[in-house]
């Protein structure tokens, strides 16, 4: 039984976490960027242990959203029997909303909200359940300038028609600053606004503004409400932003926020991206005080907000299975693909007990309409092992399949079995800045249309090791001392975290579906539960 809040509460790439409450149960979602299914949904009875119960955007309601770019900054709210989730597309500034009546499942198809260009949308339900839309926009007098002067504004929003009513009202204005994630709360008759500032990871800060009126007289503090920016480049936790308040069933307040855990080297490298953390909030003289004992994110907090020691036994707030034998007709909720997942190319039904994957287009083509055959799960610790047994049925020269450590289409490692015509080879390919480099190769067998192999990736902080064999008990070293730095967001300039997964790429015309792979099982296990490096 868990007896404490363990950070991060969501390990791995779960940015922009948002939380709401319904009848003493808590619901949390997070941004998914170009991953599918999108917007993972978690449920908890205490805010400590979380279970993924699904994804807000799935096969039935994801159509047309998949082509709009990265899905970011979701906000989940519950009011009068209805769940709402509003989110944005980072590339086109389009805003969408979806809803679910009573049940946390069966979300509606997303509807685009017609509005002027704005970012980081949020919803606030005031007294009498009046809904207000809150977001960030560029100041009208600054539209054509390179300097970014931004405003936080509010406007009444009709949740029946998903349209605005009345005029928008600017409540805060900022000069030459990047502002993100505004969220409004009403507590004991007073309005509170959480928002974030800071352009790079070391400058990220959470700020607080207060007002007695929703549309007027907002006063922001002169110092950050919560940040690790003052800890400098050597901070073990960096980039605190995207904060939200919530009150648990014991009437104790908490705050969720984004942050990153970089590998502790001379130059910071973060391979897991933004994770979700929690800190306690204590109220003093009507004002919130986050992490009231240390003012920073700690490894663990008691249920009353005090700093306590961290136990590895209850270190995982979300328990995912270590091994998946693919013995069900549908993939589990935690499995993710790149942009979309075509069941004709990826399924568990054609060969029961196996994940059948037909060769698709190269992973570098995820921004096209091509079909990508990839299924993976998030890296959730500094050190892990990931392995699978795959059986390849080749058709064309260039057919290949294996395990990929994927940060983006331009930065990844691929341990792959490839049909070269006269021989079948095992290769390790590094893709950095879009350029492929062959790091290792070994011939497995002579020309054949069939090959079975077990392959494994072992990560120990900044070192990757790749292995192969007939089974897990008879593995041989293939490549060692391969740097994980290629997968870090600091190196790639992408904000996402690393995904470890299975892939199949056709060497010919993938629409013919003449090359396929059966993955018998996939195993992912964290081998060290270090809080920070």
mmCIF file of C-alpha atoms in Angstrom, residues 21 26 36 44 60 63 75 124 155 159 172 221 281 306 361 400 430 437 445-446 460 470 475 521:
data_model
loop_
_atom_site.group_PDB
_atom_site.id
_atom_site.type_symbol
_atom_site.label_atom_id
_atom_site.label_comp_id
_atom_site.label_asym_id
_atom_site.label_seq_id
_atom_site.Cartn_x
_atom_site.Cartn_y
_atom_site.Cartn_z
ATOM 1 C CA UNK A 21 -12.070 15.554 -9.951
ATOM 2 C CA UNK A 26 -9.233 12.021 -9.974
ATOM 3 C CA UNK A 36 -1.260 7.704 -31.136
ATOM 4 C CA UNK A 44 -6.849 7.551 -9.226
ATOM 5 C CA UNK A 60 -12.790 6.182 -33.584
ATOM 6 C CA UNK A 63 -9.615 11.080 -37.681
ATOM 7 C CA UNK A 75 -6.906 20.676 -20.136
ATOM 8 C CA UNK A 124 -12.727 27.572 -15.863
ATOM 9 C CA UNK A 155 -14.114 35.067 -22.558
ATOM 10 C CA UNK A 159 -20.382 24.387 -23.544
ATOM 11 C CA UNK A 172 -2.693 40.332 -17.891
ATOM 12 C CA UNK A 221 3.677 38.590 -7.829
ATOM 13 C CA UNK A 281 0.430 23.359 -1.299
ATOM 14 C CA UNK A 306 6.052 16.895 4.495
ATOM 15 C CA UNK A 361 7.006 3.329 -44.881
ATOM 16 C CA UNK A 400 13.616 -4.801 -42.262
ATOM 17 C CA UNK A 430 22.135 5.567 -35.923
ATOM 18 C CA UNK A 437 25.147 5.851 -40.077
ATOM 19 C CA UNK A 445 22.061 -16.423 -42.344
ATOM 20 C CA UNK A 446 22.178 -16.988 -46.091
ATOM 21 C CA UNK A 460 22.601 2.142 -18.409
ATOM 22 C CA UNK A 470 18.302 -17.517 -30.160
ATOM 23 C CA UNK A 475 22.478 -13.659 -25.953
ATOM 24 C CA UNK A 521 6.368 -10.857 -27.023
#
